[in-house]
CSV table of C-alpha atoms in Angstrom, one decimal:
chain,number,residue,atom,x,y,z
A,1,MET,CA,119.3,100.1,84.0
A,2,SER,CA,116.0,98.7,85.2
A,3,GLU,CA,113.4,100.7,86.3
A,4,PRO,CA,113.7,100.1,90.0
A,5,ASP,CA,117.1,100.9,89.7
A,6,ASP,CA,116.4,104.3,88.1
A,7,PHE,CA,113.7,105.1,90.7
A,8,ALA,CA,116.5,104.5,93.6
A,9,ARG,CA,118.8,106.6,91.9
A,10,ALA,CA,116.4,109.4,91.5
A,11,ILE,CA,115.5,109.3,95.0
A,12,ALA,CA,119.4,109.3,95.8
A,13,ALA,CA,119.8,112.1,93.4
A,14,LEU,CA,117.2,114.6,94.8
A,15,ARG,CA,118.5,113.7,98.8
A,16,ALA,CA,122.0,114.6,97.6
A,17,GLY,CA,121.1,117.8,95.9
A,18,ARG,CA,121.9,116.8,92.4
A,19,PRO,CA,119.7,117.5,89.3
A,20,LEU,CA,117.1,114.8,88.1
A,21,VAL,CA,115.6,114.6,84.7
A,22,VAL,CA,111.8,113.4,85.0
A,23,GLY,CA,110.5,112.7,81.7
A,24,SER,CA,111.6,115.7,79.7
A,25,SER,CA,112.2,118.1,82.5
A,26,ALA,CA,114.9,118.4,84.8
A,27,PHE,CA,114.5,119.4,88.8
A,28,LEU,CA,116.6,120.2,91.6
A,29,SER,CA,115.6,120.0,95.3
A,30,VAL,CA,115.1,123.6,96.8
A,31,GLU,CA,115.9,121.8,100.4
A,32,SER,CA,118.8,119.9,99.6
A,33,ALA,CA,120.9,121.6,96.7
A,34,SER,CA,123.5,123.5,97.6
A,35,GLU,CA,124.1,127.5,96.6
A,36,ALA,CA,127.0,126.2,94.3
A,37,MET,CA,124.8,123.9,92.6
A,38,LEU,CA,121.9,126.2,91.8
A,39,VAL,CA,124.6,128.8,90.7
A,40,LEU,CA,126.4,126.6,88.2
A,41,LEU,CA,122.9,125.2,86.7
A,42,ASP,CA,120.9,128.3,87.1
A,43,PRO,CA,123.7,131.4,87.0
A,44,ASP,CA,121.0,133.6,85.4
A,45,ARG,CA,118.4,132.8,88.0
A,46,ARG,CA,115.8,131.6,85.3
A,47,ALA,CA,114.8,128.6,87.0
A,48,PRO,CA,111.1,128.7,88.5
A,49,VAL,CA,110.1,126.9,91.4
A,50,ILE,CA,107.6,124.1,91.5
A,51,ILE,CA,105.5,123.5,94.7
A,52,SER,CA,102.3,121.8,95.5
A,53,GLY,CA,99.0,122.8,95.3
A,54,TYR,CA,98.7,122.5,99.2
A,55,ARG,CA,101.6,124.6,99.7
A,56,ALA,CA,100.4,127.1,97.1
A,57,GLU,CA,97.0,127.3,99.1
A,58,ALA,CA,99.0,128.0,102.3
A,59,LEU,CA,100.9,130.8,100.6
A,60,GLY,CA,97.6,132.5,99.8
A,61,LEU,CA,97.9,131.5,96.4
A,62,GLY,CA,94.1,130.0,96.1
A,63,ASN,CA,93.2,130.3,92.6
A,64,ALA,CA,96.9,128.8,91.4
A,65,HIS,CA,95.9,125.9,93.9
A,66,ASP,CA,92.2,125.4,92.3
A,67,ALA,CA,93.9,125.3,88.9
A,68,ALA,CA,96.2,122.9,89.7
A,69,GLY,CA,93.7,120.2,91.4
A,70,VAL,CA,94.1,119.2,94.9
A,71,GLY,CA,97.7,118.6,95.6
A,72,GLY,CA,98.6,119.1,92.0
A,73,PRO,CA,101.8,121.1,91.0
A,74,VAL,CA,101.8,125.1,91.0
A,75,GLU,CA,105.1,126.7,89.4
A,76,LEU,CA,106.2,130.0,90.5
A,77,ARG,CA,107.9,132.2,87.8
A,78,PRO,CA,111.5,133.3,88.5
A,79,CYS,CA,112.4,136.9,89.3
A,80,ASP,CA,115.7,138.5,90.6
A,81,TRP,CA,114.6,138.2,94.1
A,82,LEU,CA,113.8,134.6,94.1
A,83,ASP,CA,117.1,133.1,95.2
A,84,ARG,CA,117.6,130.0,97.1
A,85,ASP,CA,117.1,131.6,100.6
A,86,VAL,CA,113.7,132.7,99.5
A,87,ALA,CA,112.9,129.6,97.8
A,88,ARG,CA,113.9,127.9,100.9
A,89,ALA,CA,111.3,130.3,103.0
A,90,LEU,CA,108.7,129.7,100.5
A,91,ALA,CA,109.2,125.9,100.9
A,92,ASP,CA,109.4,125.6,104.8
A,93,PRO,CA,106.4,126.6,106.7
A,94,ALA,CA,108.3,126.7,109.7
A,95,ARG,CA,109.4,130.2,108.3
A,96,ASP,CA,105.9,131.4,107.7
A,97,LEU,CA,105.9,133.2,111.1
A,98,GLU,CA,109.2,134.4,111.1
A,99,ARG,CA,109.3,136.4,107.8
A,100,GLY,CA,107.7,139.3,106.0
A,101,PRO,CA,105.6,139.1,103.3
A,102,ILE,CA,107.3,137.5,100.1
A,103,GLY,CA,106.3,138.5,96.8
A,104,PRO,CA,104.5,139.4,94.5
A,105,LEU,CA,104.4,135.6,93.7
A,106,GLN,CA,103.6,134.9,90.1
A,107,PRO,CA,102.0,131.3,89.8
A,108,THR,CA,102.1,130.1,86.1
A,109,VAL,CA,100.7,127.0,84.4
A,110,VAL,CA,103.0,123.9,84.9
A,111,GLU,CA,104.1,123.1,81.2
A,112,HIS,CA,104.4,119.1,82.0
A,113,PRO,CA,102.4,118.7,85.2
A,114,ALA,CA,102.8,114.7,85.1
A,115,GLU,CA,106.6,115.2,85.4
A,116,ALA,CA,106.4,117.8,87.7
A,117,GLN,CA,104.1,115.8,90.0
A,118,ALA,CA,106.1,112.6,89.7
A,119,ALA,CA,109.0,114.7,90.7
A,120,LEU,CA,106.9,116.3,93.8
A,121,SER,CA,106.0,112.5,95.0
A,122,LEU,CA,109.9,111.7,94.4
A,123,ALA,CA,110.7,114.6,96.7
A,124,ARG,CA,108.4,113.3,99.6
A,125,MET,CA,109.4,109.7,98.9
A,126,ALA,CA,112.8,111.0,99.8
A,127,GLY,CA,111.8,112.6,103.1
A,128,LEU,CA,112.4,116.4,101.4
A,129,LEU,CA,110.1,119.2,101.5
A,130,PRO,CA,107.9,119.1,98.1
A,131,ALA,CA,109.5,122.2,96.4
A,132,LEU,CA,111.6,122.0,93.4
A,133,TRP,CA,113.7,124.1,91.1
A,134,ARG,CA,113.0,123.5,87.2
A,135,ILE,CA,116.0,123.8,85.5
A,136,ASP,CA,117.2,123.5,82.0
A,137,GLY,CA,119.9,120.9,81.0
A,138,GLU,CA,120.6,117.2,80.3
A,139,PHE,CA,122.0,115.1,83.4
A,140,ALA,CA,123.0,111.7,84.2
A,141,ASP,CA,120.1,110.7,86.8
A,142,SER,CA,116.7,110.1,85.1
A,143,VAL,CA,113.7,108.2,85.8
A,144,THR,CA,110.4,108.0,83.5
A,145,VAL,CA,107.1,109.2,84.9
A,146,GLU,CA,105.8,105.7,84.3
A,147,ALA,CA,108.7,104.2,86.6
A,148,VAL,CA,107.6,106.5,89.2
A,149,THR,CA,103.9,105.4,88.9
A,150,SER,CA,104.8,102.0,88.8
A,151,ALA,CA,106.9,102.1,91.9
A,152,ILE,CA,104.2,103.8,93.8
A,153,THR,CA,101.0,101.9,92.8
A,154,ARG,CA,102.5,98.8,92.0
A,155,PRO,CA,105.1,97.9,94.3
A,156,VAL,CA,107.3,94.7,94.4
A,157,ALA,CA,107.5,93.1,97.8
A,158,GLN,CA,110.5,90.8,97.6
A,159,LEU,CA,111.1,88.4,100.4
A,160,VAL,CA,114.6,88.7,101.4
A,161,ALA,CA,115.0,86.8,105.1
A,162,ARG,CA,112.8,85.0,107.7
A,163,ALA,CA,113.7,83.8,111.1
A,164,LYS,CA,111.8,82.5,114.3
A,165,ILE,CA,111.8,85.3,116.6
A,166,PRO,CA,110.9,84.8,120.4
A,167,ILE,CA,108.6,87.8,121.9
A,168,ALA,CA,107.3,87.9,125.3
A,169,ASP,CA,103.9,86.6,126.3
A,170,LEU,CA,103.2,85.4,122.5
A,171,SER,CA,103.2,82.0,121.1
A,172,SER,CA,105.6,80.9,118.4
A,173,SER,CA,106.4,83.8,115.9
A,174,GLN,CA,108.6,84.7,113.0
A,175,LEU,CA,109.8,87.6,111.3
A,176,VAL,CA,109.6,87.9,107.8
A,177,SER,CA,111.7,90.9,105.6
A,178,PHE,CA,110.6,92.2,102.5
A,179,ARG,CA,112.4,94.6,100.2
A,180,ASP,CA,111.1,97.3,97.9
A,181,PRO,CA,113.6,97.2,95.2
A,182,ALA,CA,112.6,100.6,93.8
A,183,THR,CA,113.1,102.5,97.3
A,184,GLY,CA,115.3,100.0,98.9
A,185,GLU,CA,113.0,100.3,101.9
A,186,ASP,CA,112.6,97.0,104.3
A,187,HIS,CA,109.2,96.4,105.2
A,188,VAL,CA,108.5,93.4,107.7
A,189,ALA,CA,105.8,91.1,108.7
A,190,LEU,CA,105.6,89.7,112.3
A,191,VAL,CA,103.9,86.2,111.6
A,192,ILE,CA,102.1,85.1,114.8
A,193,GLY,CA,101.0,81.5,115.9
A,194,ALA,CA,99.0,80.0,113.2
A,195,PHE,CA,95.8,80.9,111.9
A,196,GLY,CA,94.4,77.4,110.3
A,197,GLY,CA,93.3,78.6,106.9
A,198,GLU,CA,90.9,81.0,108.4
A,199,PRO,CA,91.2,84.9,107.4
A,200,PRO,CA,94.0,85.9,110.1
A,201,LEU,CA,93.7,88.8,112.3
A,202,VAL,CA,96.3,91.4,110.6
A,203,ARG,CA,97.3,94.9,111.7
A,204,LEU,CA,99.0,97.4,109.5
A,205,HIS,CA,101.2,99.6,111.6
A,206,SER,CA,103.1,102.4,109.9
A,207,GLU,CA,106.6,103.0,111.7
A,208,CYS,CA,106.6,105.8,114.5
A,209,LEU,CA,110.0,106.2,115.7
A,210,THR,CA,108.9,108.7,118.3
A,211,GLY,CA,106.1,106.5,119.7
A,212,ASP,CA,107.0,103.0,118.8
A,213,VAL,CA,110.9,103.5,120.3
A,214,PHE,CA,110.6,106.7,122.5
A,215,GLY,CA,107.3,106.4,124.0
A,216,SER,CA,106.2,110.0,122.8
A,217,LEU,CA,102.8,110.5,124.1
A,218,LYS,CA,101.9,113.0,121.1
A,219,CYS,CA,100.6,110.0,119.4
A,220,ASP,CA,99.0,106.6,120.2
A,221,CYS,CA,101.4,104.8,118.2
A,222,GLY,CA,103.5,102.9,120.8
A,223,PRO,CA,100.3,101.8,122.8
A,224,GLN,CA,98.4,100.7,119.3
A,225,LEU,CA,101.7,98.4,118.7
A,226,THR,CA,101.7,96.7,122.0
A,227,GLU,CA,97.9,96.1,122.2
A,228,ALA,CA,97.7,95.0,118.6
A,229,LEU,CA,100.5,92.3,119.6
A,230,ARG,CA,98.3,91.1,122.8
A,231,ILE,CA,95.0,91.1,120.8
A,232,ILE,CA,96.6,89.0,118.1
A,233,GLY,CA,98.3,86.5,120.5
A,234,ALA,CA,95.1,86.3,122.5
A,235,ALA,CA,93.4,85.4,119.0
A,236,GLY,CA,95.8,82.5,118.5
A,237,GLY,CA,97.8,84.2,115.6
A,238,GLY,CA,97.6,86.6,112.8
A,239,VAL,CA,100.0,88.7,111.3
A,240,LEU,CA,101.4,92.3,112.0
A,241,LEU,CA,102.9,94.3,109.1
A,242,TYR,CA,105.5,97.0,109.9
A,243,LEU,CA,105.5,99.3,107.1
A,244,ARG,CA,108.0,102.3,106.4
A,245,GLN,CA,105.5,105.1,106.5
A,246,GLU,CA,106.7,107.3,108.9
A,247,GLY,CA,104.4,110.3,109.6
A,248,ARG,CA,101.4,109.1,107.5
A,249,GLY,CA,104.0,108.9,104.6
A,250,ILE,CA,105.9,112.1,104.9
A,251,GLY,CA,109.0,111.0,106.5
A,252,LEU,CA,110.8,111.5,110.1
A,253,ALA,CA,111.9,115.0,109.3
A,254,ASN,CA,108.7,116.3,107.7
A,255,LYS,CA,106.9,114.6,110.5
A,256,LEU,CA,108.7,116.8,113.1
A,257,ARG,CA,108.2,120.0,110.9
A,258,ALA,CA,104.6,119.2,111.2
A,259,TYR,CA,104.7,118.8,115.2
A,260,ALA,CA,106.3,122.0,115.0
A,261,LEU,CA,103.5,123.6,113.4
A,262,GLN,CA,101.2,121.7,115.7
A,263,ASP,CA,103.2,123.5,118.9
A,264,ARG,CA,102.0,126.6,117.1
A,265,GLY,CA,98.4,125.9,117.2
A,266,LEU,CA,97.6,123.8,113.7
A,267,ASP,CA,96.1,120.4,114.0
A,268,THR,CA,97.5,117.4,112.3
A,269,VAL,CA,95.8,117.7,108.9
A,270,ASP,CA,96.4,121.6,108.5
A,271,ALA,CA,100.1,121.1,109.4
A,272,ASN,CA,100.4,118.5,106.9
A,273,ARG,CA,98.7,120.6,104.3
A,274,ARG,CA,100.9,123.6,105.3
A,275,LEU,CA,103.9,121.7,104.5
A,276,GLY,CA,102.6,120.9,100.7
A,277,PHE,CA,101.3,117.5,101.8
A,278,ALA,CA,97.9,115.7,101.8
A,279,ASP,CA,96.3,114.8,105.1
A,280,ASP,CA,97.6,111.2,104.7
A,281,GLU,CA,100.2,110.3,102.0
A,282,ARG,CA,100.2,106.7,102.6
A,283,GLY,CA,99.1,103.9,100.4
A,284,TYR,CA,98.4,100.2,100.9
A,285,ALA,CA,99.9,98.5,97.5
A,286,MET,CA,102.8,97.3,99.6
A,287,ALA,CA,101.0,95.9,102.5
A,288,ALA,CA,98.6,94.0,99.9
A,289,ALA,CA,101.8,92.7,98.2
A,290,MET,CA,103.3,91.3,101.2
A,291,LEU,CA,100.3,89.5,102.4
A,292,ARG,CA,99.8,88.0,99.0
A,293,ALA,CA,103.5,86.9,99.3
A,294,LEU,CA,102.4,85.4,102.6
A,295,GLY,CA,99.6,83.3,100.9
A,296,ILE,CA,97.0,85.7,102.5
A,297,ASP,CA,94.3,87.0,100.3
A,298,ARG,CA,91.4,87.4,103.0
A,299,VAL,CA,92.1,89.3,106.3
A,300,ARG,CA,90.3,90.5,109.6
A,301,LEU,CA,91.6,93.9,109.9
A,302,LEU,CA,92.6,95.2,113.2
A,303,THR,CA,91.8,99.3,112.8
A,304,ASN,CA,89.9,102.0,113.2
A,305,ASN,CA,91.1,103.9,110.2
A,306,PRO,CA,88.6,103.4,107.2
A,307,ALA,CA,91.3,104.2,104.6
A,308,LYS,CA,93.2,100.9,105.4
A,309,VAL,CA,90.1,98.8,104.6
A,310,GLU,CA,89.2,100.7,101.5
A,311,GLY,CA,93.2,100.6,100.5
A,312,LEU,CA,93.7,96.8,101.1
A,313,SER,CA,89.9,96.1,99.2
A,314,ALA,CA,91.4,98.2,96.4
A,315,GLU,CA,94.2,96.0,96.0
A,316,GLY,CA,92.6,92.7,95.8
A,317,VAL,CA,92.9,91.5,99.7
A,318,ALA,CA,89.3,90.8,100.9
A,319,VAL,CA,88.4,92.3,104.5
A,320,VAL,CA,85.8,89.9,105.9
A,321,GLU,CA,86.0,91.9,109.4
A,322,ARG,CA,86.9,95.3,110.9
A,323,VAL,CA,88.1,94.6,114.4
A,324,ALA,CA,87.9,97.7,116.1
A,325,HIS,CA,91.4,99.1,117.8
A,326,HIS,CA,90.8,101.9,120.2
A,327,MET,CA,93.4,103.4,122.5
A,328,PRO,CA,92.9,105.6,125.3
A,329,THR,CA,93.7,109.1,125.0
A,330,ASN,CA,96.3,111.3,127.3
A,331,PRO,CA,96.4,115.1,127.8
A,332,HIS,CA,99.0,115.4,125.1
A,333,ASN,CA,97.2,113.5,122.5
A,334,VAL,CA,93.5,114.0,122.9
A,335,GLU,CA,93.1,116.6,120.6
A,336,TYR,CA,95.4,114.5,117.8
A,337,LEU,CA,92.9,111.6,118.2
A,338,ALA,CA,89.6,114.1,118.1
A,339,THR,CA,91.0,115.4,114.7
A,340,LYS,CA,91.7,111.9,113.1
A,341,LYS,CA,88.0,111.1,114.0
A,342,ARG,CA,86.6,114.7,113.0
A,343,ARG,CA,88.4,115.2,109.9
A,344,SER,CA,89.8,111.9,108.8
A,345,GLY,CA,87.1,109.7,109.5
A,346,HIS,CA,88.7,107.3,112.0
A,347,LEU,CA,86.2,105.1,113.7
A,348,ASP,CA,85.6,104.1,117.0
């Protein structure tokens, strides 16, 4: 079995609530594992719970968070009362304001932090809450830490198909589908017009179901997408990469969880951290791989996000110019956009 196959099987195992071996440690998702599975694999309730440093901080375990490093794994010792329902309540911040205090929680040193961190990364990529039981045993589904690291930092952009596609108010364009064989996810490049050997105007657009499809006013993603296509068309050509990075890389379900936390007064950064994630979990290695597959290594980047400039540059794609991409606010997203400028460094 190849490393991409192992990686895909690992994500499928976590989503299905099956045990997964990462390196020498076995894990089970707190969110997706059934009570029957947990009783079968941990009848004596000896399994500790692994959470991220961000979630540990939100639970008031500041010292454990500091010891683990930013976002690093924290292990909670097992005890009689730490059953499946309690573990779910610890993992899901939606329950923070609906439950009484839980504890005392006893964080301890993670024996194999690289394996635990890789497992938490897999949970995030599976769209699950970053919380895992660490269990004993040997199981069929397994993946190495190196395979997880490789899939995240060195993804393969496998060109699957391309076809011409007419789009209103744009010159000739074609859609190119790329597949990440490790995750099985498809990303697409919309190549518009011709750019005559000059660095093309490029937009990296992260998938946003709520904004792109349903027209949500909570973000500016839908207007950003529409305006990016107009600007690229007016420039005579360029490329829009549509990347499967819903919710700044945390997945649709977790994005909706973050929205619910925002409804309770948290801003977008604190909501992500309370869920157990970083402010922004996106990476741009796949975007760079897609551009290189299209024969592009120098771009004019349409963005207000300096992390995208830095991310592409770090992956060897030269950003020769940043082109501003600013959308007007509305009453529903004005604070969200202000937070991205104030706390995430977004530019005008």
